[in-house]
Every structure is written in structure tokens, then in C-alpha cells.
Amino acid sequence: MSEKVRTVNDSTFEQDVLKSEKPVLVDFWAEWCGPCRMIAPIVEAVAGEFEATATVVKVNVDENPTTSGAYGIRSIPTLILFRDGKEVERVVGAASRDSISRLIQKHSLAAA
């Protein structure tokens, strides 16, 4: 994992995601998940591209069942974009870099 994508857990989720001043893209993933590993470089690239306007974090669903359960994570990878402490958009499954970028752009431009 790069320095652009932070790991968040059950105890830090509220502070790092819900109370963030910037939009936050949360990647719910697991070590054993092939599609999760496949999109990891895309998520890291997007984190670098948008580091000034959004934060990108990862939540390991196996290690953080409380947060995963609270947001009804049934399939991974699941990407959820939060803004002002609320879920604004969700993508389930492997997504392209363009679709992830558009998702962040749509909500970070609205924040500006």
C-alpha cells in the first residue's frame, strides 16, 4: 500500500471518514479477494490523482466486521464515497479507473 492510501479500521472509521472535511473514497476489500487485488493499483493511482481534493482509504472486511456490517458490505470490492459524513455513492465490483475518477470528480467539484 502506498502513502497515498491509508488503512482505516473499526476504531478510526468515524474520525477518518465520517468527520473528514474532504470527500472520502473507502475501498472495502480482503486479502483473499482477486478482484480487490486487481483494482488495488487503480485505487492507488486515483488516490494520487485526487490527493488535494479527496482522501482514499481501505477497510479490510475480515479485520473490521463492525464497519463492514454497518454499511451492508456483502460483496467485495465495494467502493463507497462519503461526503459530509454520509454515503453519497457506491460501486460494487471491479471498476475502471475512469469510473472511479468520475465518481470522485463529481462529488469533489460539488464540494468546491
Coordinates of N, CA, C and O in Angstrom, one line a residue:
M1 N 0.8 -1.2 0.0 CA 0.0 0.0 0.0 C 0.9 1.2 0.0 O 1.9 1.3 0.6
S2 N 0.4 2.3 -0.7 CA 1.2 3.5 -0.8 C 0.9 4.4 0.3 O 0.0 4.2 1.1
E3 N 1.7 5.5 0.4 CA 1.4 6.5 1.4 C 0.2 7.4 1.0 O -0.3 8.1 1.9
K4 N -0.3 7.2 -0.2 CA -1.5 8.0 -0.6 C -2.8 7.3 -0.1 O -3.8 7.9 -0.1
V5 N -2.8 6.0 0.2 CA -3.9 5.3 0.6 C -3.7 4.8 2.0 O -2.8 4.0 2.3
R6 N -4.5 5.3 2.9 CA -4.4 4.9 4.3 C -5.3 3.7 4.7 O -6.4 3.5 4.0
T7 N -4.9 3.0 5.7 CA -5.8 1.9 6.2 C -6.6 2.5 7.3 O -6.1 3.2 8.2
V8 N -7.9 2.2 7.3 CA -8.8 2.6 8.4 C -9.4 1.4 9.0 O -9.6 0.4 8.3
N9 N -9.7 1.4 10.3 CA -10.3 0.3 11.0 C -11.6 0.7 11.7 O -11.9 1.8 11.7
D10 N -12.2 -0.3 12.4 CA -13.4 0.0 13.1 C -13.3 1.1 14.1 O -14.2 2.0 14.2
S11 N -12.1 1.2 14.7 CA -12.0 2.3 15.8 C -11.6 3.7 15.2 O -11.9 4.7 15.8
T12 N -11.1 3.7 14.0 CA -10.7 5.0 13.4 C -11.7 5.5 12.3 O -11.5 6.6 11.8
F13 N -12.7 4.6 11.9 CA -13.5 5.0 10.8 C -14.3 6.3 10.9 O -14.3 7.1 10.1
E14 N -14.9 6.5 12.1 CA -15.7 7.7 12.3 C -14.8 8.9 12.2 O -15.2 9.9 11.5
Q15 N -13.6 8.9 12.8 CA -12.8 10.1 12.7 C -12.2 10.3 11.3 O -12.2 11.4 10.8
D16 N -11.7 9.2 10.7 CA -11.0 9.4 9.4 C -11.9 9.5 8.2 O -11.6 10.1 7.2
V17 N -13.1 9.0 8.3 CA -14.1 9.0 7.2 C -15.3 9.9 7.4 O -15.5 10.9 6.7
L18 N -16.0 9.7 8.5 CA -17.3 10.4 8.7 C -17.0 11.9 9.1 O -17.9 12.7 8.8
K19 N -15.9 12.1 9.7 CA -15.6 13.5 10.2 C -14.7 14.3 9.3 O -14.3 15.4 9.6
S20 N -14.3 13.6 8.1 CA -13.4 14.3 7.2 C -14.0 15.5 6.5 O -15.2 15.5 6.2
E21 N -13.2 16.5 6.3 CA -13.7 17.7 5.6 C -13.7 17.5 4.1 O -14.4 18.2 3.4
K22 N -12.9 16.5 3.6 CA -12.9 16.2 2.2 C -13.7 15.0 1.9 O -14.0 14.2 2.8
P23 N -14.2 14.8 0.7 CA -14.8 13.5 0.4 C -13.9 12.4 0.6 O -12.6 12.6 0.4
V24 N -14.4 11.2 1.0 CA -13.5 10.1 1.3 C -14.0 8.9 0.5 O -15.2 8.5 0.6
L25 N -13.2 8.3 -0.3 CA -13.5 7.1 -1.0 C -13.0 5.9 -0.2 O -11.8 5.9 0.1
V26 N -13.9 5.0 0.2 CA -13.5 3.9 1.0 C -13.5 2.6 0.2 O -14.6 2.3 -0.4
D27 N -12.4 1.9 0.2 CA -12.3 0.6 -0.6 C -12.4 -0.5 0.5 O -11.6 -0.7 1.3
F28 N -13.6 -1.2 0.4 CA -13.8 -2.4 1.3 C -13.2 -3.6 0.5 O -13.7 -3.8 -0.6
W29 N -12.3 -4.3 1.2 CA -11.5 -5.3 0.5 C -11.2 -6.4 1.4 O -11.4 -6.3 2.6
A30 N -10.5 -7.5 0.9 CA -9.9 -8.6 1.7 C -8.7 -9.1 1.0 O -8.7 -9.0 -0.3
E31 N -7.8 -9.6 1.7 CA -6.5 -10.2 1.2 C -6.8 -11.3 0.2 O -6.1 -11.3 -0.8
W32 N -7.8 -12.1 0.4 CA -8.0 -13.3 -0.4 C -8.8 -13.0 -1.7 O -9.0 -13.8 -2.6
C33 N -9.3 -11.7 -1.9 CA -10.1 -11.3 -3.0 C -9.3 -10.9 -4.2 O -8.7 -9.9 -4.2
G34 N -9.5 -11.8 -5.3 CA -8.8 -11.5 -6.5 C -9.1 -10.2 -7.1 O -8.2 -9.4 -7.5
P35 N -10.4 -9.9 -7.3 CA -10.8 -8.6 -7.9 C -10.3 -7.4 -7.0 O -10.0 -6.3 -7.6
C36 N -10.2 -7.6 -5.7 CA -9.7 -6.5 -4.9 C -8.3 -6.2 -5.2 O -7.9 -5.1 -5.3
R37 N -7.5 -7.3 -5.3 CA -6.1 -7.1 -5.7 C -5.9 -6.5 -7.1 O -5.0 -5.7 -7.3
M38 N -6.9 -6.9 -8.0 CA -6.8 -6.3 -9.3 C -7.0 -4.8 -9.4 O -6.3 -4.1 -10.1
I39 N -7.9 -4.3 -8.6 CA -8.2 -2.9 -8.6 C -7.3 -2.1 -7.7 O -7.3 -0.8 -7.7
A40 N -6.5 -2.7 -6.8 CA -5.7 -2.0 -5.9 C -4.8 -1.0 -6.5 O -4.7 0.2 -6.1
P41 N -4.1 -1.3 -7.6 CA -3.2 -0.3 -8.3 C -4.1 0.9 -8.8 O -3.6 2.0 -8.9
I42 N -5.3 0.6 -9.3 CA -6.2 1.7 -9.8 C -6.6 2.6 -8.6 O -6.5 3.8 -8.8
V43 N -6.9 2.0 -7.5 CA -7.3 2.8 -6.3 C -6.1 3.7 -5.9 O -6.3 4.9 -5.6
E44 N -4.9 3.1 -5.9 CA -3.7 3.9 -5.5 C -3.5 5.1 -6.5 O -3.2 6.2 -6.1
A45 N -3.6 4.8 -7.8 CA -3.4 5.8 -8.8 C -4.4 6.9 -8.6 O -4.1 8.1 -8.7
V46 N -5.7 6.6 -8.4 CA -6.8 7.6 -8.2 C -6.5 8.4 -6.9 O -6.7 9.6 -6.9
A47 N -6.0 7.7 -5.9 CA -5.6 8.5 -4.6 C -4.6 9.5 -4.9 O -4.7 10.6 -4.4
G48 N -3.6 9.2 -5.7 CA -2.6 10.2 -6.1 C -3.1 11.3 -6.9 O -2.8 12.5 -6.7
E49 N -4.0 11.0 -7.8 CA -4.6 12.0 -8.7 C -5.5 13.0 -8.0 O -5.5 14.2 -8.3
F50 N -6.2 12.5 -7.0 CA -7.1 13.4 -6.3 C -6.7 13.8 -4.8 O -7.5 14.2 -4.1
E51 N -5.4 13.6 -4.5 CA -5.0 13.8 -3.1 C -5.3 15.2 -2.6 O -5.5 15.4 -1.4
A52 N -5.4 16.2 -3.4 CA -5.7 17.6 -3.0 C -7.1 17.8 -2.7 O -7.5 18.6 -1.8
T53 N -8.0 17.0 -3.3 CA -9.5 17.2 -3.1 C -10.2 16.1 -2.4 O -11.4 16.3 -2.1
A54 N -9.6 14.9 -2.3 CA -10.3 13.8 -1.7 C -9.3 12.9 -1.0 O -8.1 12.9 -1.3
T55 N -9.8 12.1 -0.1 CA -9.0 11.1 0.7 C -9.4 9.7 0.2 O -10.6 9.5 0.0
V56 N -8.5 8.8 0.1 CA -8.8 7.4 -0.3 C -8.3 6.5 0.9 O -7.1 6.6 1.3
V57 N -9.1 5.7 1.4 CA -8.8 4.7 2.4 C -9.2 3.3 2.1 O -10.1 3.1 1.3
K58 N -8.6 2.3 2.8 CA -9.0 0.9 2.6 C -9.5 0.4 4.0 O -8.9 0.7 5.0
V59 N -10.5 -0.5 3.9 CA -11.0 -1.2 5.1 C -11.0 -2.7 4.8 O -11.7 -3.1 3.9
N60 N -10.2 -3.4 5.5 CA -10.2 -4.9 5.4 C -11.4 -5.4 6.1 O -11.6 -5.3 7.3
V61 N -12.3 -6.1 5.3 CA -13.6 -6.5 5.8 C -13.4 -7.7 6.8 O -14.3 -7.8 7.7
D62 N -12.4 -8.5 6.7 CA -12.2 -9.6 7.6 C -11.7 -9.1 9.0 O -12.1 -9.7 10.0
E63 N -11.0 -8.0 9.0 CA -10.5 -7.5 10.2 C -11.4 -6.4 10.9 O -11.2 -6.0 12.0
N64 N -12.4 -5.9 10.1 CA -13.2 -4.8 10.6 C -14.7 -5.2 10.4 O -15.4 -4.5 9.6
P65 N -15.2 -6.2 11.1 CA -16.6 -6.6 10.8 C -17.7 -5.6 11.2 O -18.8 -5.5 10.6
T66 N -17.4 -4.7 12.2 CA -18.4 -3.7 12.6 C -18.7 -2.7 11.6 O -19.8 -2.5 11.2
T67 N -17.6 -2.1 11.0 CA -17.8 -1.1 9.9 C -18.4 -1.8 8.7 O -19.3 -1.3 8.1
S68 N -17.9 -2.9 8.3 CA -18.4 -3.7 7.1 C -19.9 -4.0 7.3 O -20.7 -3.8 6.3
G69 N -20.3 -4.4 8.4 CA -21.7 -4.8 8.7 C -22.5 -3.6 8.7 O -23.7 -3.6 8.2
A70 N -22.0 -2.5 9.3 CA -22.8 -1.2 9.4 C -23.2 -0.7 8.0 O -24.2 -0.1 7.8
Y71 N -22.4 -0.9 7.0 CA -22.6 -0.4 5.7 C -23.1 -1.5 4.7 O -23.1 -1.3 3.5
G72 N -23.5 -2.7 5.3 CA -24.1 -3.8 4.5 C -23.2 -4.3 3.4 O -23.7 -4.6 2.3
I73 N -21.9 -4.4 3.7 CA -21.0 -4.9 2.7 C -21.2 -6.4 2.5 O -20.9 -7.2 3.4
R74 N -21.7 -6.8 1.3 CA -22.0 -8.2 1.0 C -21.1 -8.8 0.0 O -20.8 -10.0 -0.1
S75 N -20.6 -7.9 -0.9 CA -19.6 -8.3 -2.0 C -18.5 -7.4 -1.9 O -18.6 -6.2 -1.6
I76 N -17.3 -7.9 -2.3 CA -16.1 -7.1 -2.4 C -15.5 -7.3 -3.7 O -15.6 -8.4 -4.3
P77 N -14.8 -6.3 -4.3 CA -14.6 -5.0 -3.7 C -15.9 -4.2 -3.8 O -16.7 -4.3 -4.7
T78 N -16.0 -3.3 -2.7 CA -17.1 -2.3 -2.7 C -16.4 -1.0 -2.4 O -15.7 -0.9 -1.5
L79 N -16.7 0.0 -3.3 CA -16.2 1.3 -3.1 C -17.3 2.2 -2.7 O -18.3 2.3 -3.4
I80 N -17.2 2.9 -1.6 CA -18.2 3.9 -1.1 C -17.6 5.2 -1.0 O -16.6 5.4 -0.4
L81 N -18.2 6.2 -1.6 CA -17.8 7.6 -1.5 C -18.6 8.3 -0.4 O -19.9 8.3 -0.5
F82 N -18.0 8.8 0.6 CA -18.6 9.6 1.7 C -18.3 11.1 1.5 O -17.2 11.4 1.2
R83 N -19.3 11.9 1.8 CA -19.1 13.3 1.8 C -20.0 13.9 3.0 O -21.1 13.5 3.1
D84 N -19.3 14.7 3.8 CA -20.0 15.3 5.0 C -20.6 14.2 5.9 O -21.7 14.3 6.4
G85 N -19.9 13.1 6.0 CA -20.3 12.0 6.9 C -21.3 11.1 6.4 O -21.8 10.2 7.1
K86 N -21.7 11.3 5.1 CA -22.8 10.4 4.6 C -22.4 9.7 3.3 O -21.6 10.3 2.5
E87 N -22.9 8.5 3.1 CA -22.7 7.8 1.9 C -23.4 8.5 0.7 O -24.6 8.8 0.8
V88 N -22.6 8.9 -0.3 CA -23.2 9.6 -1.5 C -23.3 8.7 -2.7 O -24.1 8.9 -3.6
E89 N -22.4 7.7 -2.8 CA -22.4 6.8 -3.9 C -21.6 5.5 -3.6 O -20.7 5.5 -2.8
R90 N -22.0 4.4 -4.3 CA -21.4 3.1 -4.1 C -21.2 2.4 -5.4 O -22.1 2.4 -6.3
V91 N -20.1 1.7 -5.5 CA -19.8 0.9 -6.6 C -19.4 -0.5 -6.1 O -18.5 -0.6 -5.3
V92 N -20.1 -1.5 -6.6 CA -19.8 -2.9 -6.2 C -19.1 -3.6 -7.3 O -19.6 -3.6 -8.5
G93 N -18.0 -4.3 -7.0 CA -17.2 -5.0 -8.1 C -16.1 -4.2 -8.6 O -15.9 -3.0 -8.3
A94 N -15.3 -4.8 -9.5 CA -14.1 -4.2 -10.0 C -14.6 -3.0 -10.9 O -15.4 -3.2 -11.8
A95 N -14.0 -1.9 -10.7 CA -14.4 -0.7 -11.5 C -13.2 -0.2 -12.3 O -12.0 -0.4 -11.8
S96 N -13.4 0.5 -13.4 CA -12.3 1.1 -14.1 C -11.8 2.4 -13.5 O -12.5 3.0 -12.7
R97 N -10.6 2.7 -13.8 CA -10.0 4.0 -13.3 C -10.9 5.2 -13.7 O -11.1 6.1 -12.9
D98 N -11.4 5.2 -14.9 CA -12.2 6.3 -15.4 C -13.5 6.4 -14.5 O -13.9 7.5 -14.1
S99 N -14.1 5.3 -14.3 CA -15.4 5.4 -13.5 C -15.1 5.8 -12.0 O -15.9 6.6 -11.5
I100 N -14.0 5.4 -11.5 CA -13.7 5.8 -10.1 C -13.3 7.3 -10.1 O -13.8 8.0 -9.2
S101 N -12.6 7.7 -11.1 CA -12.2 9.1 -11.2 C -13.4 10.0 -11.3 O -13.5 11.0 -10.7
R102 N -14.3 9.6 -12.2 CA -15.6 10.4 -12.4 C -16.4 10.5 -11.1 O -16.9 11.5 -10.8
L103 N -16.4 9.4 -10.4 CA -17.2 9.4 -9.1 C -16.6 10.4 -8.1 O -17.3 11.2 -7.6
I104 N -15.3 10.4 -8.0 CA -14.7 11.4 -7.1 C -14.8 12.8 -7.6 O -15.2 13.7 -6.9
Q105 N -14.6 13.0 -8.9 CA -14.7 14.3 -9.5 C -16.1 14.9 -9.3 O -16.2 16.1 -8.9
K106 N -17.1 14.1 -9.5 CA -18.5 14.5 -9.4 C -18.8 15.1 -8.0 O -19.4 16.2 -7.8
H107 N -18.2 14.5 -7.0 CA -18.5 14.9 -5.6 C -17.5 15.9 -5.1 O -17.8 16.7 -4.2
S108 N -16.2 15.9 -5.6 CA -15.3 16.8 -5.1 C -15.5 18.2 -5.7 O -15.3 19.2 -5.1
L109 N -16.0 18.2 -7.0 CA -16.3 19.5 -7.6 C -17.5 20.2 -6.9 O -17.5 21.4 -6.7
A110 N -18.4 19.4 -6.5 CA -19.6 19.9 -5.8 C -19.2 20.4 -4.5 O -19.8 21.3 -4.0
A111 N -18.1 19.9 -3.9 CA -17.7 20.4 -2.6 C -16.9 21.7 -2.7 O -16.9 22.5 -1.7
A112 N -16.4 22.0 -3.9 CA -15.6 23.2 -4.0 C -16.4 24.5 -4.1 O -17.6 24.5 -4.4

